[in-house]
């Protein structure tokens, strides 16, 4: 028997719907809202309106591409938070209406939990979750979190950002350099042609930083100092210097962000004696991070799980996949319709 799960994701600025059939992604439609580019960041009210404008056609496209009818859907899954409240509500209320009309259960999904398991999506490079507990690094525009993930889908959060998220650090420093939103992928592209040792930007809460005494056990992150440092650097140099050395500056910023992420993730795996690491969320698309993390894991004999690029940034395939995993592991709370913009991550 076929089990079809429709996933809906609308927590930020991607309107996405996907169908997962017996655990395999058979369609994954993602419409990225371009409207926010004019404003240099996501405007929540505009995001909600765009979701509303797009949701019907995106869901239709996902169902059509899966070559099924809406009546063939067995479960409707949607992001219930964390995210922008209006944006989450559009997707969750739509899912609620659809579930009610089709008389099918609704499975609410935590966006961060879905990111964590996106590293194991069927056509990601390696899709079998490890048998043992593992360390997960989630790095997106809104979150930077290190946690231990257990087989029973219980989690222990061991570190978070105390200010900006890693994606925010990319976006905000990129904006200072005159790059469009989201600047993360643009810094990534520039950095490929640049020298990461061109300038030493600060790496906070690490052995190199003087502000942290107990850096060995400190798995928290901080990126606000980097932001200030980049701002001061730009102020100290004239426009043509910045323009002429843009690739080197981008590479140096990327180096500062990714070095801390790799260092702390590896340190966490060693401290807790775990031999697998997963990295997920929009920033896991970063080519510098992927390479650095892979090299560090290889050196330590650690297995690395990382999603294919399409599953790194927000997508509904990860929502449907997470619902599937929750069902498999008996962890569903079907027909719970609460919208939770600040949904806490159980840790
Ligand atoms: O997971 P995501 O799509 O949305 C949130 O849940 O926040 O992550 C978006 C973030 C943005 O900050 C974006 O700049 C960053 O991921 N990002 C990247 C790359 N691709 C996306 N950052 C660095 N390098 C990339 N290649
Ligand atoms: Zn996300």
mmCIF file of C-alpha atoms and ligand atoms in Angstrom:
data_model
loop_
_atom_site.group_PDB
_atom_site.id
_atom_site.type_symbol
_atom_site.label_atom_id
_atom_site.label_comp_id
_atom_site.label_asym_id
_atom_site.label_seq_id
_atom_site.Cartn_x
_atom_site.Cartn_y
_atom_site.Cartn_z
ATOM 1 C CA UNK A 1 0.000 0.000 0.000
ATOM 2 C CA UNK A 2 1.205 3.472 -0.819
ATOM 3 C CA UNK A 3 1.398 6.107 1.877
ATOM 4 C CA UNK A 4 1.336 9.650 0.498
ATOM 5 C CA UNK A 5 2.231 12.571 2.739
ATOM 6 C CA UNK A 6 1.767 16.154 1.594
ATOM 7 C CA UNK A 7 4.210 18.565 3.258
ATOM 8 C CA UNK A 8 3.647 22.316 3.401
ATOM 9 C CA UNK A 9 6.320 24.831 4.424
ATOM 10 C CA UNK A 10 5.634 28.566 4.807
ATOM 11 C CA UNK A 11 7.639 29.627 7.861
ATOM 12 C CA UNK A 12 9.653 32.377 6.189
ATOM 13 C CA UNK A 13 10.043 33.444 2.553
ATOM 14 C CA UNK A 14 9.774 30.142 0.689
ATOM 15 C CA UNK A 15 6.328 28.835 -0.249
ATOM 16 C CA UNK A 16 6.828 25.115 -0.665
ATOM 17 C CA UNK A 17 4.811 21.917 -1.000
ATOM 18 C CA UNK A 18 6.041 18.357 -1.479
ATOM 19 C CA UNK A 19 4.769 14.805 -1.651
ATOM 20 C CA UNK A 20 6.637 11.996 0.060
ATOM 21 C CA UNK A 21 5.524 8.493 -0.914
ATOM 22 C CA UNK A 22 6.605 5.616 1.332
ATOM 23 C CA UNK A 23 9.469 7.783 2.591
ATOM 24 C CA UNK A 24 10.678 8.896 -0.848
ATOM 25 C CA UNK A 25 10.369 12.456 -2.126
ATOM 26 C CA UNK A 26 8.355 12.347 -5.346
ATOM 27 C CA UNK A 27 7.738 16.071 -5.718
ATOM 28 C CA UNK A 28 9.157 19.169 -4.068
ATOM 29 C CA UNK A 29 7.996 22.563 -5.341
ATOM 30 C CA UNK A 30 9.726 25.633 -3.899
ATOM 31 C CA UNK A 31 8.718 29.173 -4.771
ATOM 32 C CA UNK A 32 11.216 31.663 -3.334
ATOM 33 C CA UNK A 33 9.687 35.075 -2.750
ATOM 34 C CA UNK A 34 11.724 37.644 -4.629
ATOM 35 C CA UNK A 35 9.746 40.621 -3.345
ATOM 36 C CA UNK A 36 11.948 40.951 -0.213
ATOM 37 C CA UNK A 37 15.059 41.782 -2.257
ATOM 38 C CA UNK A 38 13.847 45.393 -2.549
ATOM 39 C CA UNK A 39 13.947 45.716 1.248
ATOM 40 C CA UNK A 40 17.222 43.973 2.122
ATOM 41 C CA UNK A 41 15.494 41.416 4.339
ATOM 42 C CA UNK A 42 12.232 39.533 4.816
ATOM 43 C CA UNK A 43 9.208 41.777 5.440
ATOM 44 C CA UNK A 44 6.845 39.561 7.501
ATOM 45 C CA UNK A 45 3.546 40.993 6.270
ATOM 46 C CA UNK A 46 4.638 40.781 2.640
ATOM 47 C CA UNK A 47 5.755 37.186 3.215
ATOM 48 C CA UNK A 48 2.291 36.237 4.532
ATOM 49 C CA UNK A 49 0.583 37.857 1.540
ATOM 50 C CA UNK A 50 2.919 36.135 -0.900
ATOM 51 C CA UNK A 51 2.266 32.757 0.774
ATOM 52 C CA UNK A 52 -1.447 33.396 0.433
ATOM 53 C CA UNK A 53 -1.054 34.301 -3.238
ATOM 54 C CA UNK A 54 1.091 31.245 -4.019
ATOM 55 C CA UNK A 55 -0.090 28.429 -1.760
ATOM 56 C CA UNK A 56 -2.905 27.054 -3.948
ATOM 57 C CA UNK A 57 -0.765 26.832 -7.077
ATOM 58 C CA UNK A 58 2.280 25.474 -5.235
ATOM 59 C CA UNK A 59 0.245 22.702 -3.570
ATOM 60 C CA UNK A 60 -1.459 21.893 -6.887
ATOM 61 C CA UNK A 61 1.920 21.685 -8.601
ATOM 62 C CA UNK A 62 3.298 19.343 -5.919
ATOM 63 C CA UNK A 63 0.277 17.015 -6.203
ATOM 64 C CA UNK A 64 0.354 17.091 -10.030
ATOM 65 C CA UNK A 65 4.061 16.418 -10.217
ATOM 66 C CA UNK A 66 3.600 13.461 -7.881
ATOM 67 C CA UNK A 67 1.096 12.114 -10.401
ATOM 68 C CA UNK A 68 -1.609 11.580 -7.802
ATOM 69 C CA UNK A 69 -4.976 13.127 -6.915
ATOM 70 C CA UNK A 70 -5.592 15.074 -3.700
ATOM 71 C CA UNK A 71 -7.794 12.195 -2.568
ATOM 72 C CA UNK A 72 -4.769 9.892 -2.701
ATOM 73 C CA UNK A 73 -3.127 11.869 0.103
ATOM 74 C CA UNK A 74 -3.085 10.026 3.436
ATOM 75 C CA UNK A 75 -1.615 12.700 5.680
ATOM 76 C CA UNK A 76 -1.245 16.474 5.496
ATOM 77 C CA UNK A 77 1.840 17.805 7.275
ATOM 78 C CA UNK A 78 2.714 21.454 7.778
ATOM 79 C CA UNK A 79 5.248 23.588 9.593
ATOM 80 C CA UNK A 80 3.695 24.776 12.853
ATOM 81 C CA UNK A 81 6.682 26.876 13.963
ATOM 82 C CA UNK A 82 9.080 28.350 14.707
ATOM 83 C CA UNK A 83 8.732 31.037 12.076
ATOM 84 C CA UNK A 84 6.982 34.300 11.223
ATOM 85 C CA UNK A 85 3.531 34.010 12.781
ATOM 86 C CA UNK A 86 1.529 35.236 9.774
ATOM 87 C CA UNK A 87 3.594 33.126 7.388
ATOM 88 C CA UNK A 88 3.254 29.955 9.500
ATOM 89 C CA UNK A 89 -0.484 30.568 9.835
ATOM 90 C CA UNK A 90 -1.046 30.704 6.081
ATOM 91 C CA UNK A 91 0.479 27.252 5.572
ATOM 92 C CA UNK A 92 -0.897 25.646 8.711
ATOM 93 C CA UNK A 93 -4.444 26.982 8.236
ATOM 94 C CA UNK A 94 -4.381 25.911 4.596
ATOM 95 C CA UNK A 95 -3.237 22.446 5.691
ATOM 96 C CA UNK A 96 -5.937 22.381 8.349
ATOM 97 C CA UNK A 97 -8.621 23.223 5.780
ATOM 98 C CA UNK A 98 -7.306 20.596 3.400
ATOM 99 C CA UNK A 99 -7.125 17.937 6.113
ATOM 100 C CA UNK A 100 -10.673 18.736 7.180
ATOM 101 C CA UNK A 101 -12.035 18.640 3.624
ATOM 102 C CA UNK A 102 -10.217 15.407 2.746
ATOM 103 C CA UNK A 103 -10.937 13.871 6.181
ATOM 104 C CA UNK A 104 -7.253 13.095 6.637
ATOM 105 C CA UNK A 105 -5.086 13.658 9.712
ATOM 106 C CA UNK A 106 -2.937 16.735 10.048
ATOM 107 C CA UNK A 107 0.586 16.347 11.403
ATOM 108 C CA UNK A 108 2.198 19.569 12.647
ATOM 109 C CA UNK A 109 5.971 19.625 12.219
ATOM 110 C CA UNK A 110 8.647 21.594 14.054
ATOM 111 C CA UNK A 111 10.698 23.438 11.431
ATOM 112 C CA UNK A 112 14.042 22.899 13.175
ATOM 113 C CA UNK A 113 13.425 19.203 13.748
ATOM 114 C CA UNK A 114 12.657 18.937 10.016
ATOM 115 C CA UNK A 115 15.923 20.711 9.161
ATOM 116 C CA UNK A 116 17.871 18.264 11.351
ATOM 117 C CA UNK A 117 16.503 15.221 9.520
ATOM 118 C CA UNK A 118 16.763 16.820 6.063
ATOM 119 C CA UNK A 119 20.295 15.388 6.061
ATOM 120 C CA UNK A 120 18.758 11.921 5.610
ATOM 121 C CA UNK A 121 16.216 12.642 2.875
ATOM 122 C CA UNK A 122 16.057 9.733 0.482
ATOM 123 C CA UNK A 123 18.007 11.274 -2.362
ATOM 124 C CA UNK A 124 20.434 13.203 -0.136
ATOM 125 C CA UNK A 125 23.956 11.751 -0.452
ATOM 126 C CA UNK A 126 23.516 9.390 2.489
ATOM 127 C CA UNK A 127 19.974 8.882 3.668
ATOM 128 C CA UNK A 128 20.113 6.319 6.454
ATOM 129 C CA UNK A 129 20.160 7.943 9.893
ATOM 130 C CA UNK A 130 22.887 6.479 12.120
ATOM 131 C CA UNK A 131 21.873 3.791 14.628
ATOM 132 C CA UNK A 132 23.450 5.688 17.479
ATOM 133 C CA UNK A 133 22.881 9.215 18.808
ATOM 134 C CA UNK A 134 24.561 11.924 16.773
ATOM 135 C CA UNK A 135 25.551 15.590 16.942
ATOM 136 C CA UNK A 136 23.471 17.944 14.837
ATOM 137 C CA UNK A 137 24.458 21.434 13.766
ATOM 138 C CA UNK A 138 21.507 23.454 12.465
ATOM 139 C CA UNK A 139 22.543 26.680 10.780
ATOM 140 C CA UNK A 140 19.913 28.835 9.116
ATOM 141 C CA UNK A 141 18.841 32.447 8.816
ATOM 142 C CA UNK A 142 17.057 32.248 12.162
ATOM 143 C CA UNK A 143 18.862 29.519 14.109
ATOM 144 C CA UNK A 144 22.291 28.290 15.036
ATOM 145 C CA UNK A 145 22.096 25.296 17.303
ATOM 146 C CA UNK A 146 24.154 22.304 18.324
ATOM 147 C CA UNK A 147 22.288 19.371 19.805
ATOM 148 C CA UNK A 148 22.515 15.682 20.515
ATOM 149 C CA UNK A 149 19.860 13.760 18.601
ATOM 150 C CA UNK A 150 18.692 10.433 20.006
ATOM 151 C CA UNK A 151 16.994 7.518 18.257
ATOM 152 C CA UNK A 152 13.661 8.171 19.994
ATOM 153 C CA UNK A 153 13.587 11.714 18.553
ATOM 154 C CA UNK A 154 14.541 13.245 21.876
ATOM 155 C CA UNK A 155 17.088 16.046 21.850
ATOM 156 C CA UNK A 156 19.575 17.698 24.145
ATOM 157 C CA UNK A 157 20.490 21.213 23.076
ATOM 158 C CA UNK A 158 24.119 21.858 23.998
ATOM 159 C CA UNK A 159 24.740 25.191 22.308
ATOM 160 C CA UNK A 160 22.985 28.039 20.534
ATOM 161 C CA UNK A 161 23.807 31.463 19.241
ATOM 162 C CA UNK A 162 23.606 34.129 21.902
ATOM 163 C CA UNK A 163 22.940 36.834 19.309
ATOM 164 C CA UNK A 164 22.845 36.538 15.492
ATOM 165 C CA UNK A 165 22.330 33.271 13.644
ATOM 166 C CA UNK A 166 25.074 32.138 11.245
ATOM 167 C CA UNK A 167 22.868 32.901 8.218
ATOM 168 C CA UNK A 168 22.142 36.342 9.652
ATOM 169 C CA UNK A 169 25.879 36.925 10.011
ATOM 170 C CA UNK A 170 26.313 36.134 6.307
ATOM 171 C CA UNK A 171 23.320 38.277 5.313
ATOM 172 C CA UNK A 172 24.169 41.298 7.467
ATOM 173 C CA UNK A 173 27.895 41.456 6.703
ATOM 174 C CA UNK A 174 27.040 40.907 3.033
ATOM 175 C CA UNK A 175 24.601 43.809 3.166
ATOM 176 C CA UNK A 176 27.399 46.008 4.564
ATOM 177 C CA UNK A 177 29.446 45.034 1.511
ATOM 178 C CA UNK A 178 26.582 46.126 -0.738
ATOM 179 C CA UNK A 179 25.338 42.625 -1.598
ATOM 180 C CA UNK A 180 21.655 41.820 -2.126
ATOM 181 C CA UNK A 181 19.537 39.768 0.290
ATOM 182 C CA UNK A 182 20.106 36.913 0.977
ATOM 183 C CA UNK A 183 23.841 37.547 0.898
ATOM 184 C CA UNK A 184 24.888 34.060 2.089
ATOM 185 C CA UNK A 185 24.954 32.435 -1.368
ATOM 186 C CA UNK A 186 26.621 35.563 -2.857
ATOM 187 C CA UNK A 187 29.415 35.549 -0.248
ATOM 188 C CA UNK A 188 29.820 31.826 -0.971
ATOM 189 C CA UNK A 189 30.247 32.513 -4.696
ATOM 190 C CA UNK A 190 32.675 35.423 -4.160
ATOM 191 C CA UNK A 191 34.667 33.485 -1.554
ATOM 192 C CA UNK A 192 35.537 30.791 -4.095
ATOM 193 C CA UNK A 193 37.777 33.337 -5.855
ATOM 194 C CA UNK A 194 39.122 34.932 -2.672
ATOM 195 C CA UNK A 195 41.838 34.412 -0.068
ATOM 196 C CA UNK A 196 40.401 33.367 3.324
ATOM 197 C CA UNK A 197 43.586 34.567 5.054
ATOM 198 C CA UNK A 198 43.310 38.088 3.579
ATOM 199 C CA UNK A 199 41.989 39.501 6.864
ATOM 200 C CA UNK A 200 41.583 37.895 10.261
ATOM 201 C CA UNK A 201 38.015 38.585 11.383
ATOM 202 C CA UNK A 202 37.175 37.576 14.992
ATOM 203 C CA UNK A 203 35.995 34.083 15.905
ATOM 204 C CA UNK A 204 34.023 34.531 19.099
ATOM 205 C CA UNK A 205 33.790 32.149 22.073
ATOM 206 C CA UNK A 206 36.715 30.054 20.904
ATOM 207 C CA UNK A 207 40.238 29.407 22.124
ATOM 208 C CA UNK A 208 41.407 32.296 19.956
ATOM 209 C CA UNK A 209 39.037 34.775 21.547
ATOM 210 C CA UNK A 210 40.065 36.370 24.815
ATOM 211 C CA UNK A 211 36.474 36.859 25.924
ATOM 212 C CA UNK A 212 35.807 33.216 26.719
ATOM 213 C CA UNK A 213 37.524 31.481 29.611
ATOM 214 C CA UNK A 214 35.965 28.060 29.349
ATOM 215 C CA UNK A 215 35.902 27.698 25.585
ATOM 216 C CA UNK A 216 36.398 23.930 25.760
ATOM 217 C CA UNK A 217 32.910 23.407 27.120
ATOM 218 C CA UNK A 218 31.303 26.377 25.509
ATOM 219 C CA UNK A 219 29.196 25.304 22.568
ATOM 220 C CA UNK A 220 27.384 28.630 22.249
ATOM 221 C CA UNK A 221 28.009 30.900 19.290
ATOM 222 C CA UNK A 222 28.204 34.662 18.894
ATOM 223 C CA UNK A 223 28.384 36.562 15.624
ATOM 224 C CA UNK A 224 27.632 40.145 16.677
ATOM 225 C CA UNK A 225 31.338 40.929 17.210
ATOM 226 C CA UNK A 226 32.083 39.789 13.676
ATOM 227 C CA UNK A 227 29.407 42.162 12.407
ATOM 228 C CA UNK A 228 30.950 45.108 14.272
ATOM 229 C CA UNK A 229 34.406 44.136 13.090
ATOM 230 C CA UNK A 230 33.305 44.021 9.442
ATOM 231 C CA UNK A 231 31.579 47.394 9.833
ATOM 232 C CA UNK A 232 34.741 48.962 11.300
ATOM 233 C CA UNK A 233 36.852 47.386 8.566
ATOM 234 C CA UNK A 234 34.616 48.855 5.854
ATOM 235 C CA UNK A 235 34.714 52.288 7.523
ATOM 236 C CA UNK A 236 38.508 52.212 7.697
ATOM 237 C CA UNK A 237 38.940 51.537 3.985
ATOM 238 C CA UNK A 238 37.743 53.521 1.002
ATOM 239 C CA UNK A 239 35.098 52.275 -1.385
ATOM 240 C CA UNK A 240 37.482 51.325 -4.177
ATOM 241 C CA UNK A 241 39.631 49.205 -1.810
ATOM 242 C CA UNK A 242 36.521 47.274 -0.708
ATOM 243 C CA UNK A 243 35.372 46.874 -4.297
ATOM 244 C CA UNK A 244 38.774 45.700 -5.544
ATOM 245 C CA UNK A 245 39.197 43.204 -2.709
ATOM 246 C CA UNK A 246 35.592 42.041 -2.418
ATOM 247 C CA UNK A 247 36.319 38.365 -3.053
ATOM 248 C CA UNK A 248 39.115 38.302 -0.454
ATOM 249 C CA UNK A 249 36.963 40.081 2.141
ATOM 250 C CA UNK A 250 34.048 37.714 1.459
ATOM 251 C CA UNK A 251 36.393 34.718 1.801
ATOM 252 C CA UNK A 252 37.719 36.080 5.108
ATOM 253 C CA UNK A 253 34.211 36.597 6.502
ATOM 254 C CA UNK A 254 33.211 33.097 5.412
ATOM 255 C CA UNK A 255 36.371 31.726 7.007
ATOM 256 C CA UNK A 256 35.541 33.381 10.350
ATOM 257 C CA UNK A 257 31.975 32.022 10.387
ATOM 258 C CA UNK A 258 32.674 28.514 9.136
ATOM 259 C CA UNK A 259 35.804 27.927 11.253
ATOM 260 C CA UNK A 260 33.846 28.450 14.468
ATOM 261 C CA UNK A 261 31.014 26.217 13.263
ATOM 262 C CA UNK A 262 33.403 23.384 12.380
ATOM 263 C CA UNK A 263 35.562 23.750 15.493
ATOM 264 C CA UNK A 264 32.634 23.627 17.914
ATOM 265 C CA UNK A 265 30.784 20.829 16.136
ATOM 266 C CA UNK A 266 33.857 18.589 16.123
ATOM 267 C CA UNK A 267 34.599 19.491 19.772
ATOM 268 C CA UNK A 268 31.028 18.526 20.708
ATOM 269 C CA UNK A 269 31.290 15.149 18.959
ATOM 270 C CA UNK A 270 34.548 14.466 20.782
ATOM 271 C CA UNK A 271 33.258 15.578 24.170
ATOM 272 C CA UNK A 272 30.141 13.397 23.956
ATOM 273 C CA UNK A 273 31.946 10.499 22.277
ATOM 274 C CA UNK A 274 29.679 10.457 19.208
ATOM 275 C CA UNK A 275 30.925 9.324 15.824
ATOM 276 C CA UNK A 276 28.325 10.925 13.521
ATOM 277 C CA UNK A 277 27.560 14.545 12.763
ATOM 278 C CA UNK A 278 24.774 16.073 10.699
ATOM 279 C CA UNK A 279 24.766 19.624 9.391
ATOM 280 C CA UNK A 280 21.569 21.187 8.034
ATOM 281 C CA UNK A 281 19.756 24.480 7.405
ATOM 282 C CA UNK A 282 20.347 27.137 4.760
ATOM 283 C CA UNK A 283 23.996 27.739 5.706
ATOM 284 C CA UNK A 284 24.765 24.031 5.191
ATOM 285 C CA UNK A 285 24.573 24.897 1.460
ATOM 286 C CA UNK A 286 27.781 26.889 1.920
ATOM 287 C CA UNK A 287 30.538 25.256 -0.100
ATOM 288 C CA UNK A 288 33.275 26.408 2.288
ATOM 289 C CA UNK A 289 31.457 24.939 5.278
ATOM 290 C CA UNK A 290 30.741 21.667 3.477
ATOM 291 C CA UNK A 291 34.379 21.235 2.505
ATOM 292 C CA UNK A 292 35.847 22.274 5.852
ATOM 293 C CA UNK A 293 33.421 20.092 7.828
ATOM 294 C CA UNK A 294 34.076 17.095 5.573
ATOM 295 C CA UNK A 295 37.851 17.487 5.933
ATOM 296 C CA UNK A 296 37.614 17.852 9.718
ATOM 297 C CA UNK A 297 35.319 14.801 9.994
ATOM 298 C CA UNK A 298 37.643 12.741 7.793
ATOM 299 C CA UNK A 299 40.595 13.673 10.020
ATOM 300 C CA UNK A 300 38.665 12.592 13.123
ATOM 301 C CA UNK A 301 37.074 9.473 11.632
ATOM 302 C CA UNK A 302 33.602 10.964 12.057
ATOM 303 C CA UNK A 303 30.740 10.263 9.640
ATOM 304 C CA UNK A 304 29.199 13.416 8.193
ATOM 305 C CA UNK A 305 25.595 13.668 7.008
ATOM 306 C CA UNK A 306 24.705 16.748 5.030
ATOM 307 C CA UNK A 307 21.612 17.376 2.864
ATOM 308 C CA UNK A 308 21.719 17.819 -0.884
ATOM 309 C CA UNK A 309 21.721 21.581 -1.655
ATOM 310 C CA UNK A 310 17.991 21.658 -2.498
ATOM 311 C CA UNK A 311 17.163 20.292 0.979
ATOM 312 C CA UNK A 312 19.515 22.691 2.812
ATOM 313 C CA UNK A 313 17.387 25.797 2.476
ATOM 314 C CA UNK A 314 13.695 25.820 3.394
ATOM 315 C CA UNK A 315 11.671 23.180 1.567
ATOM 316 C CA UNK A 316 8.538 21.123 2.111
ATOM 317 C CA UNK A 317 10.185 17.770 1.367
ATOM 318 C CA UNK A 318 11.824 17.966 4.793
ATOM 319 C CA UNK A 319 8.431 18.670 6.412
ATOM 320 C CA UNK A 320 6.775 15.634 4.808
ATOM 321 C CA UNK A 321 9.863 13.499 5.527
ATOM 322 C CA UNK A 322 9.783 14.533 9.184
ATOM 323 C CA UNK A 323 6.082 13.678 9.433
ATOM 324 C CA UNK A 324 6.896 10.269 7.951
ATOM 325 C CA UNK A 325 9.683 9.709 10.486
ATOM 326 C CA UNK A 326 7.435 10.786 13.366
ATOM 327 C CA UNK A 327 4.806 8.292 12.224
ATOM 328 C CA UNK A 328 7.412 5.537 11.888
ATOM 329 C CA UNK A 329 8.698 6.203 15.368
ATOM 330 C CA UNK A 330 5.277 6.670 16.966
ATOM 331 C CA UNK A 331 5.855 10.343 17.730
ATOM 332 C CA UNK A 332 2.863 12.046 16.130
ATOM 333 C CA UNK A 333 0.376 14.405 17.640
ATOM 334 C CA UNK A 334 -2.155 14.375 14.801
ATOM 335 C CA UNK A 335 -4.835 17.017 14.581
ATOM 336 C CA UNK A 336 -3.059 19.468 16.806
ATOM 337 C CA UNK A 337 -3.774 22.779 15.108
ATOM 338 C CA UNK A 338 -1.803 25.204 17.287
ATOM 339 C CA UNK A 339 0.305 27.802 15.529
ATOM 340 C CA UNK A 340 3.528 28.335 17.455
ATOM 341 C CA UNK A 341 5.632 31.218 16.114
ATOM 342 C CA UNK A 342 8.153 30.762 18.918
ATOM 343 C CA UNK A 343 7.798 26.988 19.032
ATOM 344 C CA UNK A 344 10.445 25.886 21.419
ATOM 345 C CA UNK A 345 12.774 23.144 20.430
ATOM 346 C CA UNK A 346 12.499 20.405 23.034
ATOM 347 C CA UNK A 347 15.927 20.102 24.512
HETATM 348 O O1 LIG B 1 17.091 27.419 6.280
HETATM 349 P P1 LIG B 1 16.853 28.687 5.533
HETATM 350 O O2 LIG B 1 16.429 28.594 4.092
HETATM 351 O O3 LIG B 1 15.779 29.572 6.240
HETATM 352 C C1 LIG B 1 15.654 29.700 7.623
HETATM 353 O O4 LIG B 1 15.048 28.779 8.248
HETATM 354 O O5 LIG B 1 16.209 30.691 8.141
HETATM 355 O O6 LIG B 1 18.205 29.545 5.659
HETATM 356 C C2 LIG B 1 18.349 30.766 5.007
HETATM 357 C C3 LIG B 1 19.736 31.306 5.316
HETATM 358 C C4 LIG B 1 19.983 32.730 4.827
HETATM 359 O O7 LIG B 1 20.569 33.450 5.873
HETATM 360 C C5 LIG B 1 20.943 32.525 3.675
HETATM 361 O O8 LIG B 1 21.824 33.624 3.465
HETATM 362 C C6 LIG B 1 21.711 31.310 4.116
HETATM 363 O O9 LIG B 1 20.735 30.470 4.703
HETATM 364 N N1 LIG B 1 22.356 30.615 2.987
HETATM 365 C C7 LIG B 1 23.690 30.553 2.832
HETATM 366 C C8 LIG B 1 23.917 29.843 1.619
HETATM 367 N N2 LIG B 1 22.703 29.511 1.089
HETATM 368 C C9 LIG B 1 21.755 29.988 1.950
HETATM 369 N N3 LIG B 1 24.687 31.012 3.597
HETATM 370 C C10 LIG B 1 25.947 30.792 3.164
HETATM 371 N N4 LIG B 1 26.249 30.150 2.025
HETATM 372 C C11 LIG B 1 25.275 29.656 1.218
HETATM 373 N N5 LIG B 1 25.588 29.002 0.085
HETATM 374 ZN ZN1 LIG B 2 14.707 26.979 7.831
#
